[in-house]
């Protein structure tokens, strides 16, 4: 993609394709689901899965914290979801259980961050990033604040390249977020000790879910039926029931336990066969 074009494609609220150019939502597809309890809890809630409501939600995020613009806020202490991927990552960084996180950022592509507040600021309110183009101001501030950008020329999304860069910088213990299941495979084969979190799984095929089950440590179920059916029974720990987060390995379980310890609200923990299915999940599961 031409680096001079400012275009960012995300999947929001039920894997609805949204195109942002020059700070404005210019295209919104049809959402694949009709209801989502998480979307109702957004800072700008989506109570009806309709393109116009999703457009307003995304535009509000652009106007509020600069998503997909040079004014992008990159740090945050605010907790948005108890067991969201960015919350899990920022907690593990804060505990020093990991050295760095490899994740996606609009305007920068794959980035490596070591600061908990940057992991939360980048990932906390961002939807699934499909593609992005470089925003020099965002890239500069990430690097000035101690982060690294894997591909500042094209802002490509390539977790394995991010892992290579992190390792080259001497960062050994990594957590890596992925949405493409094949990235989980390639990262695991290169760095067997990486802790891999699969996110934005709505619409996963059975094959996708099988790959994630084999190679990821944590997977968010989103509105995915296959993740619930294939990954759920293999979980060692499940957080939440409406939109479950499954720990599939001891390392993934440890990260979720670290997150539990950081939550100040009361928690209820019980032995159970997994998965536990909530009554108020997304609809339909796909």
C-alpha atoms as a PDB file:
ATOM      1  CA  UNK A   1       0.000   0.000   0.000  1.00  0.00           C
ATOM      2  CA  UNK A   2       1.271   3.476  -0.869  1.00  0.00           C
ATOM      3  CA  UNK A   3       2.649   4.989   2.344  1.00  0.00           C
ATOM      4  CA  UNK A   4       1.355   8.416   1.258  1.00  0.00           C
ATOM      5  CA  UNK A   5      -2.239   7.204   1.449  1.00  0.00           C
ATOM      6  CA  UNK A   6      -3.789   7.584   4.889  1.00  0.00           C
ATOM      7  CA  UNK A   7      -6.072   4.566   5.183  1.00  0.00           C
ATOM      8  CA  UNK A   8      -6.793   2.312   8.124  1.00  0.00           C
ATOM      9  CA  UNK A   9      -9.071  -0.728   8.010  1.00  0.00           C
ATOM     10  CA  UNK A  10     -10.424  -2.170  11.239  1.00  0.00           C
ATOM     11  CA  UNK A  11     -13.018  -4.746  12.192  1.00  0.00           C
ATOM     12  CA  UNK A  12     -15.336  -3.421  14.874  1.00  0.00           C
ATOM     13  CA  UNK A  13     -18.409  -4.638  16.749  1.00  0.00           C
ATOM     14  CA  UNK A  14     -19.117  -8.027  15.248  1.00  0.00           C
ATOM     15  CA  UNK A  15     -16.366  -8.066  12.644  1.00  0.00           C
ATOM     16  CA  UNK A  16     -17.860  -5.129  10.791  1.00  0.00           C
ATOM     17  CA  UNK A  17     -15.326  -3.758   8.276  1.00  0.00           C
ATOM     18  CA  UNK A  18     -14.679  -0.054   8.799  1.00  0.00           C
ATOM     19  CA  UNK A  19     -12.431   2.136   6.647  1.00  0.00           C
ATOM     20  CA  UNK A  20     -10.923   5.331   8.087  1.00  0.00           C
ATOM     21  CA  UNK A  21      -9.226   7.956   5.918  1.00  0.00           C
ATOM     22  CA  UNK A  22      -7.835  11.281   7.101  1.00  0.00           C
ATOM     23  CA  UNK A  23      -9.537  10.985  10.468  1.00  0.00           C
ATOM     24  CA  UNK A  24     -12.997  10.209   9.094  1.00  0.00           C
ATOM     25  CA  UNK A  25     -15.000   7.007   8.784  1.00  0.00           C
ATOM     26  CA  UNK A  26     -15.630   6.694   5.049  1.00  0.00           C
ATOM     27  CA  UNK A  27     -16.944   3.152   4.738  1.00  0.00           C
ATOM     28  CA  UNK A  28     -18.839   0.754   7.009  1.00  0.00           C
ATOM     29  CA  UNK A  29     -19.775  -2.809   6.131  1.00  0.00           C
ATOM     30  CA  UNK A  30     -22.499  -5.010   7.539  1.00  0.00           C
ATOM     31  CA  UNK A  31     -21.880  -6.504  10.994  1.00  0.00           C
ATOM     32  CA  UNK A  32     -21.900 -10.291  11.120  1.00  0.00           C
ATOM     33  CA  UNK A  33     -23.742 -10.470  14.450  1.00  0.00           C
ATOM     34  CA  UNK A  34     -26.895  -8.842  15.775  1.00  0.00           C
ATOM     35  CA  UNK A  35     -26.067  -8.379  19.463  1.00  0.00           C
ATOM     36  CA  UNK A  36     -22.967  -8.181  21.662  1.00  0.00           C
ATOM     37  CA  UNK A  37     -22.889  -7.556  25.422  1.00  0.00           C
ATOM     38  CA  UNK A  38     -19.378  -6.080  25.198  1.00  0.00           C
ATOM     39  CA  UNK A  39     -20.444  -3.527  22.583  1.00  0.00           C
ATOM     40  CA  UNK A  40     -23.158  -2.343  24.974  1.00  0.00           C
ATOM     41  CA  UNK A  41     -20.419  -1.525  27.502  1.00  0.00           C
ATOM     42  CA  UNK A  42     -18.265   0.547  25.154  1.00  0.00           C
ATOM     43  CA  UNK A  43     -17.529   4.139  26.168  1.00  0.00           C
ATOM     44  CA  UNK A  44     -19.775   4.927  23.196  1.00  0.00           C
ATOM     45  CA  UNK A  45     -22.184   1.975  23.355  1.00  0.00           C
ATOM     46  CA  UNK A  46     -23.422   0.110  20.302  1.00  0.00           C
ATOM     47  CA  UNK A  47     -26.867  -1.043  21.400  1.00  0.00           C
ATOM     48  CA  UNK A  48     -27.985  -1.987  17.893  1.00  0.00           C
ATOM     49  CA  UNK A  49     -25.647  -3.718  15.470  1.00  0.00           C
ATOM     50  CA  UNK A  50     -26.314  -1.386  12.587  1.00  0.00           C
ATOM     51  CA  UNK A  51     -23.761   0.312  10.313  1.00  0.00           C
ATOM     52  CA  UNK A  52     -24.729   3.831  11.383  1.00  0.00           C
ATOM     53  CA  UNK A  53     -24.317   3.011  15.100  1.00  0.00           C
ATOM     54  CA  UNK A  54     -20.949   1.386  14.455  1.00  0.00           C
ATOM     55  CA  UNK A  55     -19.850   4.366  12.364  1.00  0.00           C
ATOM     56  CA  UNK A  56     -20.684   6.715  15.261  1.00  0.00           C
ATOM     57  CA  UNK A  57     -18.789   4.497  17.705  1.00  0.00           C
ATOM     58  CA  UNK A  58     -15.637   4.460  15.598  1.00  0.00           C
ATOM     59  CA  UNK A  59     -15.825   8.184  14.797  1.00  0.00           C
ATOM     60  CA  UNK A  60     -16.217   8.927  18.500  1.00  0.00           C
ATOM     61  CA  UNK A  61     -13.034   6.968  19.193  1.00  0.00           C
ATOM     62  CA  UNK A  62     -11.221   8.930  16.504  1.00  0.00           C
ATOM     63  CA  UNK A  63     -12.442  12.232  17.956  1.00  0.00           C
ATOM     64  CA  UNK A  64     -11.846  11.198  21.587  1.00  0.00           C
ATOM     65  CA  UNK A  65      -8.367   9.669  21.653  1.00  0.00           C
ATOM     66  CA  UNK A  66      -7.149  10.184  18.108  1.00  0.00           C
ATOM     67  CA  UNK A  67      -7.381   6.630  16.799  1.00  0.00           C
ATOM     68  CA  UNK A  68      -5.956   6.467  13.253  1.00  0.00           C
ATOM     69  CA  UNK A  69      -4.693  10.075  13.423  1.00  0.00           C
ATOM     70  CA  UNK A  70      -1.447  11.896  14.317  1.00  0.00           C
ATOM     71  CA  UNK A  71      -3.051  12.826  17.657  1.00  0.00           C
ATOM     72  CA  UNK A  72      -3.335   9.199  18.780  1.00  0.00           C
ATOM     73  CA  UNK A  73      -3.122   8.851  22.578  1.00  0.00           C
ATOM     74  CA  UNK A  74      -0.596   6.093  23.225  1.00  0.00           C
ATOM     75  CA  UNK A  75      -0.708   5.664  26.997  1.00  0.00           C
ATOM     76  CA  UNK A  76      -3.527   4.964  29.436  1.00  0.00           C
ATOM     77  CA  UNK A  77      -4.063   3.744  32.971  1.00  0.00           C
ATOM     78  CA  UNK A  78      -7.776   3.179  32.391  1.00  0.00           C
ATOM     79  CA  UNK A  79      -9.141  -0.375  32.596  1.00  0.00           C
ATOM     80  CA  UNK A  80     -11.778  -1.033  29.956  1.00  0.00           C
ATOM     81  CA  UNK A  81     -12.413  -4.782  30.314  1.00  0.00           C
ATOM     82  CA  UNK A  82     -11.519  -6.971  33.288  1.00  0.00           C
ATOM     83  CA  UNK A  83      -9.841  -9.652  31.182  1.00  0.00           C
ATOM     84  CA  UNK A  84      -9.236  -7.811  27.923  1.00  0.00           C
ATOM     85  CA  UNK A  85      -6.066  -8.637  26.012  1.00  0.00           C
ATOM     86  CA  UNK A  86      -4.495  -5.229  26.678  1.00  0.00           C
ATOM     87  CA  UNK A  87      -5.323  -5.498  30.382  1.00  0.00           C
ATOM     88  CA  UNK A  88      -3.735  -8.956  30.538  1.00  0.00           C
ATOM     89  CA  UNK A  89      -0.658  -7.715  28.675  1.00  0.00           C
ATOM     90  CA  UNK A  90      -0.218  -4.533  30.716  1.00  0.00           C
ATOM     91  CA  UNK A  91      -0.577  -6.458  33.982  1.00  0.00           C
ATOM     92  CA  UNK A  92       2.045  -9.009  32.919  1.00  0.00           C
ATOM     93  CA  UNK A  93       4.414  -6.166  31.996  1.00  0.00           C
ATOM     94  CA  UNK A  94       3.793  -4.450  35.303  1.00  0.00           C
ATOM     95  CA  UNK A  95       4.513  -7.665  37.197  1.00  0.00           C
ATOM     96  CA  UNK A  96       7.752  -8.073  35.190  1.00  0.00           C
ATOM     97  CA  UNK A  97       6.751 -11.613  34.277  1.00  0.00           C
ATOM     98  CA  UNK A  98       7.427 -10.611  30.663  1.00  0.00           C
ATOM     99  CA  UNK A  99       9.931  -8.171  29.167  1.00  0.00           C
ATOM    100  CA  UNK A 100       7.942  -6.834  26.232  1.00  0.00           C
ATOM    101  CA  UNK A 101       4.736  -7.147  24.240  1.00  0.00           C
ATOM    102  CA  UNK A 102       4.470  -7.481  20.473  1.00  0.00           C
ATOM    103  CA  UNK A 103       1.152  -5.994  19.386  1.00  0.00           C
ATOM    104  CA  UNK A 104      -0.619  -4.004  16.661  1.00  0.00           C
ATOM    105  CA  UNK A 105      -1.085  -0.232  16.596  1.00  0.00           C
ATOM    106  CA  UNK A 106      -2.967   1.910  14.099  1.00  0.00           C
ATOM    107  CA  UNK A 107      -0.572   4.250  12.325  1.00  0.00           C
ATOM    108  CA  UNK A 108       2.461   2.123  13.209  1.00  0.00           C
ATOM    109  CA  UNK A 109       1.693  -1.535  12.449  1.00  0.00           C
ATOM    110  CA  UNK A 110       3.445  -4.127  14.593  1.00  0.00           C
ATOM    111  CA  UNK A 111       5.091  -2.541  17.625  1.00  0.00           C
ATOM    112  CA  UNK A 112       7.129  -3.719  20.600  1.00  0.00           C
ATOM    113  CA  UNK A 113       6.345  -2.079  23.925  1.00  0.00           C
ATOM    114  CA  UNK A 114       7.800  -2.494  27.401  1.00  0.00           C
ATOM    115  CA  UNK A 115       5.665   0.040  29.288  1.00  0.00           C
ATOM    116  CA  UNK A 116       2.386  -1.193  30.814  1.00  0.00           C
ATOM    117  CA  UNK A 117       0.651   2.130  30.199  1.00  0.00           C
ATOM    118  CA  UNK A 118       1.628   2.047  26.526  1.00  0.00           C
ATOM    119  CA  UNK A 119       0.325  -1.495  26.089  1.00  0.00           C
ATOM    120  CA  UNK A 120      -2.970  -0.372  27.612  1.00  0.00           C
ATOM    121  CA  UNK A 121      -3.084   2.887  25.686  1.00  0.00           C
ATOM    122  CA  UNK A 122      -2.467   1.230  22.337  1.00  0.00           C
ATOM    123  CA  UNK A 123      -4.706  -1.794  22.763  1.00  0.00           C
ATOM    124  CA  UNK A 124      -7.370  -0.776  25.236  1.00  0.00           C
ATOM    125  CA  UNK A 125      -9.949   0.780  22.914  1.00  0.00           C
ATOM    126  CA  UNK A 126      -8.751  -0.395  19.521  1.00  0.00           C
ATOM    127  CA  UNK A 127     -10.719  -2.874  17.453  1.00  0.00           C
ATOM    128  CA  UNK A 128      -9.218  -5.547  15.241  1.00  0.00           C
ATOM    129  CA  UNK A 129      -6.686  -3.908  12.959  1.00  0.00           C
ATOM    130  CA  UNK A 130      -6.745  -5.356   9.434  1.00  0.00           C
ATOM    131  CA  UNK A 131      -4.319  -2.921   7.796  1.00  0.00           C
ATOM    132  CA  UNK A 132      -2.850   0.499   8.457  1.00  0.00           C
ATOM    133  CA  UNK A 133      -0.499   3.074   6.946  1.00  0.00           C
ATOM    134  CA  UNK A 134       2.364   4.930   8.644  1.00  0.00           C
ATOM    135  CA  UNK A 135       1.618   8.045  10.663  1.00  0.00           C
ATOM    136  CA  UNK A 136       5.063   9.596  11.307  1.00  0.00           C
ATOM    137  CA  UNK A 137       3.937  11.488  14.420  1.00  0.00           C
ATOM    138  CA  UNK A 138       2.637   8.276  16.023  1.00  0.00           C
ATOM    139  CA  UNK A 139       5.748   6.295  15.126  1.00  0.00           C
ATOM    140  CA  UNK A 140       8.014   9.050  16.492  1.00  0.00           C
ATOM    141  CA  UNK A 141       6.210   9.192  19.840  1.00  0.00           C
ATOM    142  CA  UNK A 142       6.236   5.399  20.225  1.00  0.00           C
ATOM    143  CA  UNK A 143       9.990   5.373  19.694  1.00  0.00           C
ATOM    144  CA  UNK A 144      10.593   8.412  21.915  1.00  0.00           C
ATOM    145  CA  UNK A 145       8.684   6.680  24.733  1.00  0.00           C
ATOM    146  CA  UNK A 146      10.796   3.535  24.544  1.00  0.00           C
ATOM    147  CA  UNK A 147       8.814   1.437  22.104  1.00  0.00           C
ATOM    148  CA  UNK A 148       9.917   0.009  18.754  1.00  0.00           C
ATOM    149  CA  UNK A 149       8.160  -0.112  15.386  1.00  0.00           C
ATOM    150  CA  UNK A 150       8.868  -3.208  13.315  1.00  0.00           C
ATOM    151  CA  UNK A 151       8.247  -1.596   9.919  1.00  0.00           C
ATOM    152  CA  UNK A 152       8.124   2.219  10.092  1.00  0.00           C
ATOM    153  CA  UNK A 153       8.140   2.532   6.281  1.00  0.00           C
ATOM    154  CA  UNK A 154       4.974   0.516   5.586  1.00  0.00           C
ATOM    155  CA  UNK A 155       3.417  -0.031   9.055  1.00  0.00           C
ATOM    156  CA  UNK A 156       2.899  -3.671   8.151  1.00  0.00           C
ATOM    157  CA  UNK A 157       1.265  -6.137  10.525  1.00  0.00           C
ATOM    158  CA  UNK A 158       3.720  -8.985  11.063  1.00  0.00           C
ATOM    159  CA  UNK A 159       4.064 -10.368  14.594  1.00  0.00           C
ATOM    160  CA  UNK A 160       7.011 -12.589  13.655  1.00  0.00           C
ATOM    161  CA  UNK A 161       9.024  -9.581  12.469  1.00  0.00           C
ATOM    162  CA  UNK A 162       8.173  -7.925  15.782  1.00  0.00           C
ATOM    163  CA  UNK A 163       9.462 -10.963  17.680  1.00  0.00           C
ATOM    164  CA  UNK A 164      12.705 -10.892  15.653  1.00  0.00           C
ATOM    165  CA  UNK A 165      13.212  -7.205  16.495  1.00  0.00           C
ATOM    166  CA  UNK A 166      12.459  -7.733  20.176  1.00  0.00           C
ATOM    167  CA  UNK A 167      14.915 -10.609  20.411  1.00  0.00           C
ATOM    168  CA  UNK A 168      17.583  -8.567  18.619  1.00  0.00           C
ATOM    169  CA  UNK A 169      17.081  -5.853  21.257  1.00  0.00           C
ATOM    170  CA  UNK A 170      17.706  -8.384  24.029  1.00  0.00           C
ATOM    171  CA  UNK A 171      14.076  -8.756  25.119  1.00  0.00           C
ATOM    172  CA  UNK A 172      13.741 -12.440  25.938  1.00  0.00           C
ATOM    173  CA  UNK A 173      10.368 -13.016  27.561  1.00  0.00           C
ATOM    174  CA  UNK A 174       7.623 -11.922  25.171  1.00  0.00           C
ATOM    175  CA  UNK A 175       3.858 -11.855  24.965  1.00  0.00           C
ATOM    176  CA  UNK A 176       2.522 -11.645  21.407  1.00  0.00           C
ATOM    177  CA  UNK A 177      -1.021 -10.827  20.311  1.00  0.00           C
ATOM    178  CA  UNK A 178      -2.188 -12.340  17.022  1.00  0.00           C
ATOM    179  CA  UNK A 179      -5.445 -12.469  15.084  1.00  0.00           C
ATOM    180  CA  UNK A 180      -4.308 -14.603  12.126  1.00  0.00           C
ATOM    181  CA  UNK A 181      -3.929 -18.176  13.439  1.00  0.00           C
ATOM    182  CA  UNK A 182      -0.981 -18.823  11.128  1.00  0.00           C
ATOM    183  CA  UNK A 183       0.920 -16.090  12.977  1.00  0.00           C
ATOM    184  CA  UNK A 184       0.518 -18.154  16.149  1.00  0.00           C
ATOM    185  CA  UNK A 185       2.147 -21.082  14.394  1.00  0.00           C
ATOM    186  CA  UNK A 186       5.074 -19.058  12.986  1.00  0.00           C
ATOM    187  CA  UNK A 187       5.748 -17.267  16.279  1.00  0.00           C
ATOM    188  CA  UNK A 188       5.634 -20.526  18.246  1.00  0.00           C
ATOM    189  CA  UNK A 189       8.021 -22.257  15.856  1.00  0.00           C
ATOM    190  CA  UNK A 190      10.517 -19.382  16.114  1.00  0.00           C
ATOM    191  CA  UNK A 191      10.153 -18.674  19.848  1.00  0.00           C
ATOM    192  CA  UNK A 192       8.778 -21.687  21.756  1.00  0.00           C
ATOM    193  CA  UNK A 193       8.669 -19.674  24.985  1.00  0.00           C
ATOM    194  CA  UNK A 194       6.592 -16.762  23.681  1.00  0.00           C
ATOM    195  CA  UNK A 195       3.186 -16.358  25.310  1.00  0.00           C
ATOM    196  CA  UNK A 196       0.683 -16.008  22.477  1.00  0.00           C
ATOM    197  CA  UNK A 197      -2.744 -14.392  22.857  1.00  0.00           C
ATOM    198  CA  UNK A 198      -5.229 -14.904  20.025  1.00  0.00           C
ATOM    199  CA  UNK A 199      -7.682 -12.002  19.683  1.00  0.00           C
ATOM    200  CA  UNK A 200     -10.505 -10.935  17.309  1.00  0.00           C
ATOM    201  CA  UNK A 201     -11.556 -14.521  16.660  1.00  0.00           C
ATOM    202  CA  UNK A 202     -15.111 -13.890  15.416  1.00  0.00           C
ATOM    203  CA  UNK A 203     -15.611 -15.849  12.205  1.00  0.00           C
ATOM    204  CA  UNK A 204     -12.798 -18.348  12.812  1.00  0.00           C
ATOM    205  CA  UNK A 205     -13.167 -21.555  10.816  1.00  0.00           C
ATOM    206  CA  UNK A 206     -12.759 -24.942  12.492  1.00  0.00           C
ATOM    207  CA  UNK A 207      -9.237 -25.079  11.073  1.00  0.00           C
ATOM    208  CA  UNK A 208      -8.436 -21.629  12.521  1.00  0.00           C
ATOM    209  CA  UNK A 209      -9.640 -22.694  15.960  1.00  0.00           C
ATOM    210  CA  UNK A 210      -7.628 -25.933  15.789  1.00  0.00           C
ATOM    211  CA  UNK A 211      -4.452 -23.994  14.933  1.00  0.00           C
ATOM    212  CA  UNK A 212      -5.013 -21.586  17.810  1.00  0.00           C
ATOM    213  CA  UNK A 213      -5.694 -24.461  20.201  1.00  0.00           C
ATOM    214  CA  UNK A 214      -2.383 -26.030  19.164  1.00  0.00           C
ATOM    215  CA  UNK A 215      -0.201 -22.918  19.261  1.00  0.00           C
ATOM    216  CA  UNK A 216      -1.743 -20.183  21.438  1.00  0.00           C
ATOM    217  CA  UNK A 217      -1.597 -19.804  25.224  1.00  0.00           C
ATOM    218  CA  UNK A 218      -4.697 -17.620  25.618  1.00  0.00           C
ATOM    219  CA  UNK A 219      -7.624 -17.111  23.267  1.00  0.00           C
ATOM    220  CA  UNK A 220     -10.506 -14.654  23.494  1.00  0.00           C
ATOM    221  CA  UNK A 221     -13.716 -16.283  22.302  1.00  0.00           C
ATOM    222  CA  UNK A 222     -15.362 -13.101  20.961  1.00  0.00           C
ATOM    223  CA  UNK A 223     -18.422 -14.253  18.964  1.00  0.00           C
ATOM    224  CA  UNK A 224     -16.728 -17.408  17.714  1.00  0.00           C
ATOM    225  CA  UNK A 225     -18.620 -20.693  17.922  1.00  0.00           C
ATOM    226  CA  UNK A 226     -15.590 -22.709  16.831  1.00  0.00           C
ATOM    227  CA  UNK A 227     -13.345 -21.244  19.556  1.00  0.00           C
ATOM    228  CA  UNK A 228     -15.937 -22.116  22.187  1.00  0.00           C
ATOM    229  CA  UNK A 229     -16.399 -25.629  20.813  1.00  0.00           C
ATOM    230  CA  UNK A 230     -12.771 -26.481  20.034  1.00  0.00           C
ATOM    231  CA  UNK A 231     -10.669 -24.421  22.470  1.00  0.00           C
ATOM    232  CA  UNK A 232     -13.110 -24.258  25.398  1.00  0.00           C
ATOM    233  CA  UNK A 233     -12.926 -27.950  26.371  1.00  0.00           C
ATOM    234  CA  UNK A 234      -9.109 -27.747  26.460  1.00  0.00           C
ATOM    235  CA  UNK A 235      -8.955 -24.668  28.689  1.00  0.00           C
ATOM    236  CA  UNK A 236      -7.067 -24.827  31.989  1.00  0.00           C
ATOM    237  CA  UNK A 237      -8.776 -21.642  33.180  1.00  0.00           C
ATOM    238  CA  UNK A 238     -11.688 -19.592  31.883  1.00  0.00           C
ATOM    239  CA  UNK A 239     -12.287 -15.925  32.670  1.00  0.00           C
ATOM    240  CA  UNK A 240     -15.834 -14.732  32.064  1.00  0.00           C
ATOM    241  CA  UNK A 241     -18.721 -16.577  30.479  1.00  0.00           C
ATOM    242  CA  UNK A 242     -20.550 -14.168  28.158  1.00  0.00           C
ATOM    243  CA  UNK A 243     -17.363 -13.558  26.174  1.00  0.00           C
ATOM    244  CA  UNK A 244     -14.940 -16.105  27.625  1.00  0.00           C
ATOM    245  CA  UNK A 245     -11.181 -15.869  27.702  1.00  0.00           C
ATOM    246  CA  UNK A 246      -9.538 -19.304  27.745  1.00  0.00           C
ATOM    247  CA  UNK A 247      -6.060 -20.097  29.060  1.00  0.00           C
ATOM    248  CA  UNK A 248      -4.847 -23.118  27.093  1.00  0.00           C
ATOM    249  CA  UNK A 249      -1.422 -23.611  28.704  1.00  0.00           C
ATOM    250  CA  UNK A 250       0.164 -23.182  32.145  1.00  0.00           C
ATOM    251  CA  UNK A 251       1.828 -19.973  30.933  1.00  0.00           C
ATOM    252  CA  UNK A 252      -1.498 -18.597  29.759  1.00  0.00           C
ATOM    253  CA  UNK A 253      -3.075 -19.619  33.043  1.00  0.00           C
ATOM    254  CA  UNK A 254      -0.355 -17.762  34.936  1.00  0.00           C
ATOM    255  CA  UNK A 255      -1.050 -14.566  33.005  1.00  0.00           C
ATOM    256  CA  UNK A 256      -4.759 -14.773  33.807  1.00  0.00           C
ATOM    257  CA  UNK A 257      -3.973 -15.377  37.487  1.00  0.00           C
ATOM    258  CA  UNK A 258      -1.693 -12.325  37.479  1.00  0.00           C
ATOM    259  CA  UNK A 259      -4.589 -10.349  36.030  1.00  0.00           C
ATOM    260  CA  UNK A 260      -6.947 -11.712  38.706  1.00  0.00           C
ATOM    261  CA  UNK A 261      -4.544 -10.565  41.414  1.00  0.00           C
ATOM    262  CA  UNK A 262      -4.515  -7.044  39.953  1.00  0.00           C
ATOM    263  CA  UNK A 263      -8.309  -6.661  39.922  1.00  0.00           C
ATOM    264  CA  UNK A 264      -9.575  -4.802  42.975  1.00  0.00           C
ATOM    265  CA  UNK A 265     -13.205  -5.871  42.592  1.00  0.00           C
ATOM    266  CA  UNK A 266     -14.389  -9.083  44.275  1.00  0.00           C
ATOM    267  CA  UNK A 267     -13.891 -12.287  42.278  1.00  0.00           C
ATOM    268  CA  UNK A 268     -15.695 -15.619  42.467  1.00  0.00           C
ATOM    269  CA  UNK A 269     -13.525 -18.669  41.726  1.00  0.00           C
ATOM    270  CA  UNK A 270     -14.809 -22.244  41.575  1.00  0.00           C
ATOM    271  CA  UNK A 271     -13.749 -25.624  40.231  1.00  0.00           C
ATOM    272  CA  UNK A 272     -15.707 -26.507  37.111  1.00  0.00           C
ATOM    273  CA  UNK A 273     -15.678 -28.505  33.925  1.00  0.00           C
ATOM    274  CA  UNK A 274     -14.923 -26.132  31.042  1.00  0.00           C
ATOM    275  CA  UNK A 275     -16.167 -24.404  29.071  1.00  0.00           C
ATOM    276  CA  UNK A 276     -18.840 -22.655  31.096  1.00  0.00           C
ATOM    277  CA  UNK A 277     -21.328 -21.051  28.723  1.00  0.00           C
ATOM    278  CA  UNK A 278     -22.946 -17.751  29.653  1.00  0.00           C
ATOM    279  CA  UNK A 279     -26.548 -16.860  28.993  1.00  0.00           C
ATOM    280  CA  UNK A 280     -25.889 -13.396  27.563  1.00  0.00           C
ATOM    281  CA  UNK A 281     -23.226 -13.936  24.937  1.00  0.00           C
ATOM    282  CA  UNK A 282     -23.026 -12.467  21.440  1.00  0.00           C
ATOM    283  CA  UNK A 283     -25.688 -13.498  18.955  1.00  0.00           C
ATOM    284  CA  UNK A 284     -25.403 -15.315  16.688  1.00  0.00           C
ATOM    285  CA  UNK A 285     -22.135 -17.160  17.299  1.00  0.00           C
ATOM    286  CA  UNK A 286     -20.271 -17.534  14.026  1.00  0.00           C
END
